[in-house]
Coordinates of C-alpha atoms and ligand atoms in Angstrom, one line a residue:
X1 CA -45.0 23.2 42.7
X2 CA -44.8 22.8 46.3
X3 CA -47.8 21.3 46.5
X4 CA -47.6 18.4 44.3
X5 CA -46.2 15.0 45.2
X6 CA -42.8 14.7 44.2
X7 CA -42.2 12.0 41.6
X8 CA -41.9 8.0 42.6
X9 CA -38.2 7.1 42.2
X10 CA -38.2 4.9 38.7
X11 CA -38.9 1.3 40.0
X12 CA -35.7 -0.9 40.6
X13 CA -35.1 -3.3 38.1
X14 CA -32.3 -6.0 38.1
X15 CA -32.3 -6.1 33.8
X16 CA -32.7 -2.6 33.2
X17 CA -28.9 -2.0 31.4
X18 CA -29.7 -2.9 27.6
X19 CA -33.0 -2.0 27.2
X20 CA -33.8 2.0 26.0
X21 CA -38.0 1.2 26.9
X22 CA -39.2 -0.1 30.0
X23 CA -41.8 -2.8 30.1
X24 CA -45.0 -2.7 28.8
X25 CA -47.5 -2.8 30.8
X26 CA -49.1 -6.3 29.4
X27 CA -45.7 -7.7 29.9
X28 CA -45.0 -6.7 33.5
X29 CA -48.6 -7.5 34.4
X30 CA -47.7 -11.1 33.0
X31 CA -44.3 -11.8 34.5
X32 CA -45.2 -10.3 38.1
X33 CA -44.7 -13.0 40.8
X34 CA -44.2 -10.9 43.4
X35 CA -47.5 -11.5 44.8
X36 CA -46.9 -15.0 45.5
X37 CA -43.3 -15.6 46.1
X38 CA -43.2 -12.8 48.5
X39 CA -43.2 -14.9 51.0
X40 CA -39.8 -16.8 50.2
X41 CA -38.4 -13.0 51.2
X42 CA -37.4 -14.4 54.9
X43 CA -35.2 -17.1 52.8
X44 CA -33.8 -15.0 50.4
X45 CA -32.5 -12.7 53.0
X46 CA -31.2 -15.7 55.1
X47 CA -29.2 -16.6 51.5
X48 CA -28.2 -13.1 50.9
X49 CA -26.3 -12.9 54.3
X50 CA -24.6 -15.9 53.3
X51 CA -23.5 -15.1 50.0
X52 CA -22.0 -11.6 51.8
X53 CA -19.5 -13.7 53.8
X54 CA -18.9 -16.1 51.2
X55 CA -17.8 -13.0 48.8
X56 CA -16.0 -11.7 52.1
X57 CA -13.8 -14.8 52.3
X58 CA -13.1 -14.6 48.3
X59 CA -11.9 -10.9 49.3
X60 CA -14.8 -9.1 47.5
X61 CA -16.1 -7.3 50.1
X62 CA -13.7 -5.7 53.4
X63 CA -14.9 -6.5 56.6
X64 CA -16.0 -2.7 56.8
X65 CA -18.5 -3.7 53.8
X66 CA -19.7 -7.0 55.0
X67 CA -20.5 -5.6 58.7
X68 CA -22.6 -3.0 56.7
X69 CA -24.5 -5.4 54.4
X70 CA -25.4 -7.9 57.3
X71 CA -26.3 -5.0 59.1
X72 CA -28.6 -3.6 56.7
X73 CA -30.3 -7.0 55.7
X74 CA -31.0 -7.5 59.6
X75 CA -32.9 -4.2 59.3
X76 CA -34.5 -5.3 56.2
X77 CA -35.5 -8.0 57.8
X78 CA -36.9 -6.8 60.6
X79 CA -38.6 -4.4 58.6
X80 CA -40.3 -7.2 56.3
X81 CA -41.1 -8.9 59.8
X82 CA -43.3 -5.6 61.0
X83 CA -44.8 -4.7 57.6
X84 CA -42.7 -1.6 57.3
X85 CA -41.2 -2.4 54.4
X86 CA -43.4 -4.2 51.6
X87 CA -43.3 -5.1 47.9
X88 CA -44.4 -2.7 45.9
X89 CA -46.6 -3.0 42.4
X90 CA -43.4 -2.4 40.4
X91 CA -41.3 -4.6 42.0
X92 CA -41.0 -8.1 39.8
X93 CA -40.5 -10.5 42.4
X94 CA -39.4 -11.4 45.9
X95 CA -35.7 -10.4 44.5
X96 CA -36.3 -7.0 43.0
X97 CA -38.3 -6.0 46.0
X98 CA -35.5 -7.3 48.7
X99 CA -32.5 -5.3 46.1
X100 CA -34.7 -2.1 46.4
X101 CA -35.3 -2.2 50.3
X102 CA -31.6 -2.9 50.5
X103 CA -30.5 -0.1 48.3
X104 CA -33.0 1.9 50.5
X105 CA -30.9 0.7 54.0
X106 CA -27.1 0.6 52.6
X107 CA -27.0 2.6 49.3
X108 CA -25.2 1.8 46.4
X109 CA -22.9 -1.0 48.7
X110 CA -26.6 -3.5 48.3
X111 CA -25.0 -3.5 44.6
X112 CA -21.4 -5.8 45.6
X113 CA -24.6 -8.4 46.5
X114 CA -25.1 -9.1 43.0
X115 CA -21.6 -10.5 42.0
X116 CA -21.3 -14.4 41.4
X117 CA -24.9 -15.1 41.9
X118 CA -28.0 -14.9 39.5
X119 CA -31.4 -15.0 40.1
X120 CA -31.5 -18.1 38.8
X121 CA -29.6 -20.1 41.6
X122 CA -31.3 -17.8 44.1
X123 CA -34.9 -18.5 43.3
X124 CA -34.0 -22.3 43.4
X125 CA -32.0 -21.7 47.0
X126 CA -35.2 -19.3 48.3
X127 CA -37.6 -22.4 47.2
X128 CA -35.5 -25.1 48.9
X129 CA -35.2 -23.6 52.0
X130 CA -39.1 -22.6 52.0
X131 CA -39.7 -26.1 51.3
X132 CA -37.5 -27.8 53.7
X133 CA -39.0 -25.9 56.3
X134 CA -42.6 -26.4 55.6
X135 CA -41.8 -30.3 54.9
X136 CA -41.0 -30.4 58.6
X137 CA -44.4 -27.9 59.6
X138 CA -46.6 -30.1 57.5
X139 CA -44.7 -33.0 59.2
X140 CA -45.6 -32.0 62.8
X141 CA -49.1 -31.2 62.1
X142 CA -49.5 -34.6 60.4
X143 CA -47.8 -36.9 63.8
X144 CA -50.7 -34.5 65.4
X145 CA -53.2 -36.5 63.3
X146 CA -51.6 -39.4 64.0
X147 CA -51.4 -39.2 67.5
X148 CA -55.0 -38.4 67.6
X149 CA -55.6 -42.2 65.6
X150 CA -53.3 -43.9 67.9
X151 CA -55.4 -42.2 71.4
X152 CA -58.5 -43.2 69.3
X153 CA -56.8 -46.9 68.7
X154 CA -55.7 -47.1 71.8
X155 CA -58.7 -46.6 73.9
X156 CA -61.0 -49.2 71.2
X157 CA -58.2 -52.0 71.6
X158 CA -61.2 -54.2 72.7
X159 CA -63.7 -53.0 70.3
X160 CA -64.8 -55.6 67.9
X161 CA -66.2 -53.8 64.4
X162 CA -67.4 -55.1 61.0
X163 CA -64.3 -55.2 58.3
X164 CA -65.3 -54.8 55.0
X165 CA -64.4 -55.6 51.3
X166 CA -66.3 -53.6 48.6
X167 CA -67.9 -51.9 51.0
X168 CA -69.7 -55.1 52.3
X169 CA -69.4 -57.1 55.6
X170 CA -66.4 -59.1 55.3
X171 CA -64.3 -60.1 58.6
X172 CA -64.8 -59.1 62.1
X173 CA -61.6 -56.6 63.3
X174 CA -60.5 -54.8 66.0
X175 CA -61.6 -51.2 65.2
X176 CA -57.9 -50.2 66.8
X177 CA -56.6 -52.3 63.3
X178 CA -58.8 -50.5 61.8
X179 CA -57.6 -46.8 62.7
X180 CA -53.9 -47.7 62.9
X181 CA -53.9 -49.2 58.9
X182 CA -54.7 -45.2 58.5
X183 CA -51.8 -44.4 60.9
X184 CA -49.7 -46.6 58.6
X185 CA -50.2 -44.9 55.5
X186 CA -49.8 -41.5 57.3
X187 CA -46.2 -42.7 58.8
X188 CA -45.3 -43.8 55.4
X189 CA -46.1 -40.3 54.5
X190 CA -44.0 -38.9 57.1
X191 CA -41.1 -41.1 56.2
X192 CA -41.4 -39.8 52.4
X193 CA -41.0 -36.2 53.4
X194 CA -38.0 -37.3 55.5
X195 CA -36.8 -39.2 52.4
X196 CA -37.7 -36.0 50.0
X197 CA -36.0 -34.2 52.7
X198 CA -32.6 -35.5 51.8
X199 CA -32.4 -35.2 48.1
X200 CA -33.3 -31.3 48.7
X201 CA -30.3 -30.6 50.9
X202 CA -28.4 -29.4 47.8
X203 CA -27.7 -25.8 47.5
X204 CA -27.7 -24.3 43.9
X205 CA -26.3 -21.0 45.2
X206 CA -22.7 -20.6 43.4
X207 CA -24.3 -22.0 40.2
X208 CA -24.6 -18.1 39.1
X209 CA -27.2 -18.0 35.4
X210 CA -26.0 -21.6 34.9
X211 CA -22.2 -22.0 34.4
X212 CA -21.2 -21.3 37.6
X213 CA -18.7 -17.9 38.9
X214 CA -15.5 -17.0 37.7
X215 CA -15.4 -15.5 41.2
X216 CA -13.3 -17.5 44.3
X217 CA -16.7 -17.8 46.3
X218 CA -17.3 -20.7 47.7
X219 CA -20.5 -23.0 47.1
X220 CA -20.2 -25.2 49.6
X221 CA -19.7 -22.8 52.7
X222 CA -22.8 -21.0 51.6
X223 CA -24.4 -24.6 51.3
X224 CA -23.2 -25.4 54.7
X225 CA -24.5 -21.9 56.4
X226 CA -27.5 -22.3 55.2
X227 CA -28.1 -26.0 56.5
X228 CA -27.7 -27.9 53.3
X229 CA -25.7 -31.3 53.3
X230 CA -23.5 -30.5 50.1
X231 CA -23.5 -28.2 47.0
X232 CA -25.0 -28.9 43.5
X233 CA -22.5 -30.7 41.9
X234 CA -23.5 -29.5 38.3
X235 CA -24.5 -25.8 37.9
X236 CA -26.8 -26.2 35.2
X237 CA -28.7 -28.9 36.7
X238 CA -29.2 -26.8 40.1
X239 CA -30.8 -24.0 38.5
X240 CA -32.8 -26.0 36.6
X241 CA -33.6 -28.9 38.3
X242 CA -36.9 -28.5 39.7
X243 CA -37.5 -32.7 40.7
X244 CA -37.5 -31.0 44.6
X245 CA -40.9 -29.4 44.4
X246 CA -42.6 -32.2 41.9
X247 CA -41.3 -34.6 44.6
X248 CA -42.8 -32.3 47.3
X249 CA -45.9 -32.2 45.1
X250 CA -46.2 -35.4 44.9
X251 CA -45.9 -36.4 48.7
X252 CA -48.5 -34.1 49.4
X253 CA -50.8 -35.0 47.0
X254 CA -50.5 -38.8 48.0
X255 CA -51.0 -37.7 51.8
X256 CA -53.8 -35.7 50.4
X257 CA -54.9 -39.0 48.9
X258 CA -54.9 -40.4 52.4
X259 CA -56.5 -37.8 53.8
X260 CA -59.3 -38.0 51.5
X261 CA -59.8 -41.9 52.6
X262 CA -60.1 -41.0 56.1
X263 CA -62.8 -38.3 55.4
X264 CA -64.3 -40.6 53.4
X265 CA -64.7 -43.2 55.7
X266 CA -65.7 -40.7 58.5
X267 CA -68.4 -40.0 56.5
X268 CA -69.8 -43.1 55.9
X269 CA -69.3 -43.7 59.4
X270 CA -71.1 -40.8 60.9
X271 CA -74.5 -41.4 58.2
X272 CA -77.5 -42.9 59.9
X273 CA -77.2 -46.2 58.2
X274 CA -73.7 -46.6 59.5
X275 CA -74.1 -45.4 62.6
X276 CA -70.7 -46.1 63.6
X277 CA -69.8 -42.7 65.5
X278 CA -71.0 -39.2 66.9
X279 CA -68.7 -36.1 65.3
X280 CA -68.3 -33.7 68.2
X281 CA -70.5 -30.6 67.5
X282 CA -67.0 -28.3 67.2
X283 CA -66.1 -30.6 64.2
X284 CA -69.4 -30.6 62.5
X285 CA -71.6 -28.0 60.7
X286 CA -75.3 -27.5 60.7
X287 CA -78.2 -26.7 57.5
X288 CA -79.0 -23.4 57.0
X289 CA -82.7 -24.8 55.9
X290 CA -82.8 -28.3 57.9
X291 CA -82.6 -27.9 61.5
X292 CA -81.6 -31.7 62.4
X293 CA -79.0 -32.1 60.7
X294 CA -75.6 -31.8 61.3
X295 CA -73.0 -32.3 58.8
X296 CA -69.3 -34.0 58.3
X297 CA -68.0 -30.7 56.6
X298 CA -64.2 -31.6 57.7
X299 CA -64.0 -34.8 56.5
X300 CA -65.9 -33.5 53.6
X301 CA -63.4 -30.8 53.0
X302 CA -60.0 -33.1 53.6
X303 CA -61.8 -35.1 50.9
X304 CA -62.2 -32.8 48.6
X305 CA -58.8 -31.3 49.1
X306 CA -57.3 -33.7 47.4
X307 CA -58.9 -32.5 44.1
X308 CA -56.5 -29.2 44.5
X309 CA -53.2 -31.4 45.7
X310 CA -53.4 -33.9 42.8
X311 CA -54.0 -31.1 40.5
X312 CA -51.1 -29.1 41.5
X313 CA -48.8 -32.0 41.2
X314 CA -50.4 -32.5 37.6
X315 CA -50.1 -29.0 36.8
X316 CA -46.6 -28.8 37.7
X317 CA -45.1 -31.7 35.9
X318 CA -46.9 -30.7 33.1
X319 CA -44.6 -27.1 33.1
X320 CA -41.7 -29.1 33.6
X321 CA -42.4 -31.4 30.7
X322 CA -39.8 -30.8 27.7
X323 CA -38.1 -27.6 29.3
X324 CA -34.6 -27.2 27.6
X325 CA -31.8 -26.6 30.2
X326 CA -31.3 -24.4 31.9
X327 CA -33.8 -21.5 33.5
X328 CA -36.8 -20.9 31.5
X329 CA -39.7 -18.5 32.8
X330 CA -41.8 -21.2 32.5
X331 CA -40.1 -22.4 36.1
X332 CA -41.8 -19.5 37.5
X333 CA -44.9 -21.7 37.9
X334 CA -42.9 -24.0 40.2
X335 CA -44.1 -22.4 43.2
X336 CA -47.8 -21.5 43.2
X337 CA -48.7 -25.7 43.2
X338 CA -46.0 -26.3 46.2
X339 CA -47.2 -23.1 48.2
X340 CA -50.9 -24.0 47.5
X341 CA -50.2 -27.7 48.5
X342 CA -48.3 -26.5 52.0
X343 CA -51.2 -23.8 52.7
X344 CA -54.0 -26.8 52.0
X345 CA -51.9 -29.4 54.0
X346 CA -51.6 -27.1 56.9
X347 CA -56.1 -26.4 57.4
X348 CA -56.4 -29.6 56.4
X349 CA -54.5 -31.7 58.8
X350 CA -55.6 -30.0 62.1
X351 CA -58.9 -29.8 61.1
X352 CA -58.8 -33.7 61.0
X353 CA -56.6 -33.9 63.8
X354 CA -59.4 -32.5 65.7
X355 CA -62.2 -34.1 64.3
X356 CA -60.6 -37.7 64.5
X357 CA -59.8 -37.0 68.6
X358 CA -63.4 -35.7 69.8
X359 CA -64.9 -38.7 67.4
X360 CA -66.9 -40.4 69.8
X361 CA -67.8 -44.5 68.4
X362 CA -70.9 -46.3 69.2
X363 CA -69.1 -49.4 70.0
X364 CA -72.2 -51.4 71.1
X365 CA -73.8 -51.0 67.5
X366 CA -69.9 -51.5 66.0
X367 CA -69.8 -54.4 67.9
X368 CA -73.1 -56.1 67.6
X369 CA -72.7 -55.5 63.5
X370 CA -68.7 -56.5 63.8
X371 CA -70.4 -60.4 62.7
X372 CA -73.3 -59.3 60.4
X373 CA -73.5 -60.9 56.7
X374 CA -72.1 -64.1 58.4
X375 CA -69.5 -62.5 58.5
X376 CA -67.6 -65.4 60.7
X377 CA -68.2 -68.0 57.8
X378 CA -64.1 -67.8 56.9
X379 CA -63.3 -68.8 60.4
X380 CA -65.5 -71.9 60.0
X381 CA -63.8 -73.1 56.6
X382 CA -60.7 -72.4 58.3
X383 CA -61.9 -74.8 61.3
X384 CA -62.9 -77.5 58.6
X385 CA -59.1 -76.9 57.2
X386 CA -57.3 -77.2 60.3
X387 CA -59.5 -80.8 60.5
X388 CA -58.4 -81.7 57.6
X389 CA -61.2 -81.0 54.7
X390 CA -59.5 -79.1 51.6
X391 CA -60.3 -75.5 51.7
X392 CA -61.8 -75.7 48.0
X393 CA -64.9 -78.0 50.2
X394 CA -64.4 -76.2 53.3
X395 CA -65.6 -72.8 51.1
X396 CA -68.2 -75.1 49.4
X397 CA -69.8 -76.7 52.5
X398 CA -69.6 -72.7 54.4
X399 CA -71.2 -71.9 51.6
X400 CA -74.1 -74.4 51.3
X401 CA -74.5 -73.2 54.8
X402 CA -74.7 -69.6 54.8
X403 CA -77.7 -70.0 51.9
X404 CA -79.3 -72.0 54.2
X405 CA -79.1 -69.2 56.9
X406 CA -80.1 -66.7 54.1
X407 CA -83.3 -68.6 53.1
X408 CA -84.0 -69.4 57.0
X409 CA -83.2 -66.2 57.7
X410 CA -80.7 -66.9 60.8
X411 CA -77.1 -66.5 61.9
X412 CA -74.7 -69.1 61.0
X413 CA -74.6 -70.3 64.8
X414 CA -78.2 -70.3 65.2
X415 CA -78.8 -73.5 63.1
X416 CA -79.7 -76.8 65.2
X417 CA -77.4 -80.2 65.3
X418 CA -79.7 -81.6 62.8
X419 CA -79.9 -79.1 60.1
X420 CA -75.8 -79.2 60.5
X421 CA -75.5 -82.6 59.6
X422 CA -77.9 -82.4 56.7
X423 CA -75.9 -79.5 55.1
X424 CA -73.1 -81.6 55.8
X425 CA -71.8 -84.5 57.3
X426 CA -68.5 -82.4 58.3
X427 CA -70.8 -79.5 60.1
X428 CA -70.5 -81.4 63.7
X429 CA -72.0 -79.9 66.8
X430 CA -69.0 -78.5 68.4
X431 CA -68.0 -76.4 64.8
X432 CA -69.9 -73.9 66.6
X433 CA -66.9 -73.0 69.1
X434 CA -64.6 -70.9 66.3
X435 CA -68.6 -68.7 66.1
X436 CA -67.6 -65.9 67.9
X437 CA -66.1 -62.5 67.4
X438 CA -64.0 -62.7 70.1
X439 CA -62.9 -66.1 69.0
X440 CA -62.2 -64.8 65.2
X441 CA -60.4 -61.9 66.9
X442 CA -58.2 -63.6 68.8
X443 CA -57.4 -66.6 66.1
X444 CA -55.8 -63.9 63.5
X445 CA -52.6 -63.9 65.2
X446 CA -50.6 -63.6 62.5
X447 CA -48.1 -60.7 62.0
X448 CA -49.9 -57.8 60.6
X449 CA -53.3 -59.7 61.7
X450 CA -56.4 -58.1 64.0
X451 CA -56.1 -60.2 67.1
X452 CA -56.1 -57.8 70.2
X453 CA -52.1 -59.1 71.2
X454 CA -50.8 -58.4 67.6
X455 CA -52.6 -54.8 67.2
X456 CA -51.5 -53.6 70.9
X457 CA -47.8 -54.3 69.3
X458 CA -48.5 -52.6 66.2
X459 CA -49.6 -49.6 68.3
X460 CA -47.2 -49.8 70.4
X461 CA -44.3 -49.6 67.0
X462 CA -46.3 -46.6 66.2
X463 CA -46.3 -44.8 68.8
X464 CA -42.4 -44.7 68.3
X465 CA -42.3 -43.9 65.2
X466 CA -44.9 -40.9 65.4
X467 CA -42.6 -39.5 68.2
X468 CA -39.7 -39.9 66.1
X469 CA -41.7 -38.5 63.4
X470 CA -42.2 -35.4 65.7
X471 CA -38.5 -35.6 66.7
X472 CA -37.6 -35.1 63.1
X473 CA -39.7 -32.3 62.2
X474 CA -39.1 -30.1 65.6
X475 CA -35.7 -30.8 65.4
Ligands
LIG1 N1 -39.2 -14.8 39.5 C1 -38.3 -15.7 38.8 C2 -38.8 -17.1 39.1 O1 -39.5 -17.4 39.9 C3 -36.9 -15.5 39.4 C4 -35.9 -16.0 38.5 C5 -35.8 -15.0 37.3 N2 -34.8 -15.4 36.4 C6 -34.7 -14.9 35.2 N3 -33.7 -15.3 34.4 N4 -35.7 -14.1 34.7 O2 -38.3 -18.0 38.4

């Protein structure tokens, strides 16, 4: 009737040959991942073009035929780009959906695509690709982060704060130490995607279902085009070797891990019984019910986070756990944890990077508390060492000392001559020279120590290797 709809066109499906039924609707509903991996469609397209000239070079497709397909997956392309053409509820995954738009744009010539590669090696290829990309976007966002420490370091190189053990006073420190030791765990970060980085450069395209083609296309030019160092050297391991996005996972939940320390800390810091620092009001949130307060939501949230990253690592290894080679559905689940850990990683990480730069630090209370709980009372036992007293009865008469200050209720400089010498005989007068924060400072020296000389180096080493960090993932 003319004015009826005319019928959909069956759905395209890349398995259809064998079967006389098509899929039940509980079984499609199931193995549907087109909803998530959808967005690998930019890199299977980019692979796609690549396989066309590698099965151009084995003579499988004229030059007529290959100028067509690249053609056509340029349009398909584009027309992912602009929303004109997207999945639809039939299509299976990312690869169904991409064959149908391309039997749309070139007709029954999006068919030669197929030869000499399977599903399999794509998805692993598409994943890769995604992945390496995204290592290097998390990686910029996280030397932003960084660089918003290192300002924050860099203008408190002169601000004495409390150092703490157990979450009690412990050592006086530069509060510059203080935010580059978080800088130092985030460049180690950075340096582990790089690492990851070059143990994915290894294409599995060519690896076909899992033995490999009987077809003269090349692996290693398709490897090469699409910026991998080499091929996979064993086809059953590249399409099922899924170590790439557990070792992604894991980075990102150990930077997660980080993360949460920082937001942790800012916390604390920002309470009223620290007191430490003011988060600017675009960083901080407000009670719907209480209208003082204002809340450290980001730091909150970056904590929090890691909850999701660890999980997703967990979850993942579990799936890989006792998988018989090669591809098994079960690697289906590979991706949701990476792409959840990527989408987290990239909110997170500005979100911090803007909080940590508009921090502003009451360094007058930081350093006024930067010696509370005696906390000088090492550099004194040091003072008796360096005089000659074993540090077993250096620690013993510090110790006497600081209960007498407890009981007295005084700071450990504040006690006279006399009371000195009837602690002990080694407490002289002039002990009270190594008594001062900036003395304690500037006495810890030592590489990898707090004194003002040593953390303007360390700041200055990270500073380098933040740009280079940058470097790497804009490159
Ligand atoms: N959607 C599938 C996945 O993510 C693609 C590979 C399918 N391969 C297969 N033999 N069914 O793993």
């Amino acid at each position: 009737m003319a004015d009826t709809e005319p019928d959909p066109p069956p759905p395209v499906r890349l398995w259809g040959g064998r079967f006389e039924s098509g899929p039940a609707e509980a079984l499609a509903r199931l193995s549907v991942s087109v909803q998530f991996d959808w967005r690998l469609a930019p890199y299977d397209l980019l692979a796609s073009a690549a396989h066309a000239r590698v099965l151009h070079t084995a003579g499988l497709l004229s030059d007529a035929e290959l100028a067509r397909l690249c053609g056509a997956l340029d349009q398909l392309g584009r027309a992912c780009q602009e929303g004109r053409f997207r999945p639809a509820a039939s299509d299976e995954d990312v690869h169904t959906a991409l064959e149908r738009g391309l039997l749309e744009q070139a007709g029954s010539l999006g068919g030669k695509l197929r030869a000499g590669r399977s599903r399999n090696d794509q998805i692993a290829t598409d994943l890769r690709l995604y992945l390496r990309d995204h290592a290097r976007l998390v990686t910029s966002r996280l030397a932003e982060l960084e660089d918003a420490l290192i300002g924050q370091a860099e203008r408190h190189l002169g601000t004495a704060a409390p150092g703490l053990t157990h979450l009690q006073h412990a050592q006086p420190v530069l509060l510059a130490h203080h935010l580059l030791a978080h800088v130092q765990a985030f460049s180690r970060d950075a340096s582990r995607l790089r690492d990851w980085d070059k143990r994915a450069a290894v294409s599995p395209l060519g690896a076909g279902a899992l033995a490999g083609s009987s077809l003269a296309i090349d692996p290693e030019a398709v490897a090469a085009e699409l910026g991998f160092e080499s091929a996979a050297e064993n086809s059953m391991d590249a399409v099922s070797d899924r170590d790439f996005a557990a070792e992604f996972c894991f980075a990102a939940a150990l930077l997660g891990v980080h993360l949460s320390r920082l937001g942790e800390e800012v916390v604390l810091w920002s309470s009223h019984e620290f007191g430490w620092v003011e988060i600017d009001d675009a960083y901080a949130t407000g009670s719907s019910i209480m209208p003082q307060k204002k809340n450290p939501d980001v730091a909150e949230l970056a904590r929090g986070k890691a909850g999701r990253l660890i999980g997703g690592l967990t979850g993942l290894l579990t799936t890989l756990k006792g998988l018989p080679l090669t591809y098994n559905r079960d690697l289906q689940e590979d991706k949701e944890p990476v792409f959840d850990a990527v989408d987290t990683l990239l909110v997170v990480l500005p979100a911090m990077a803007g909080l940590v730069g508009s921090l502003r630090f009451h360094t007058a209370r930081l350093g006024a508390t930067a010696a509370a709980g005696h906390a000088l009372a090492t550099d004194l036992a040091e003072l008796l060492v360096r005089r000659g007293t074993p540090f077993r009865d250096a620690h013993e008469v510090v110790g006497h000392l600081v209960v007498w200050c407890q009981v007295h209720d005084c700071e450990l400089g504040e006690v006279s001559d006399d009371d000195l010498a009837k602690i002990s005989p080694l407490l002289t007068p002039d002990v009270r020279e190594v008594l001062t924060v900036d003395g304690a400072l500037a006495a810890r020296a030592s590489r990898g120590g707090t004194a003002p000389i040593r953390v303007a180096e360390q700041l200055a080493r990270l500073r380098l290797a933040v740009e280079e960090q940058a470097a790497w993932a804009s490159g």
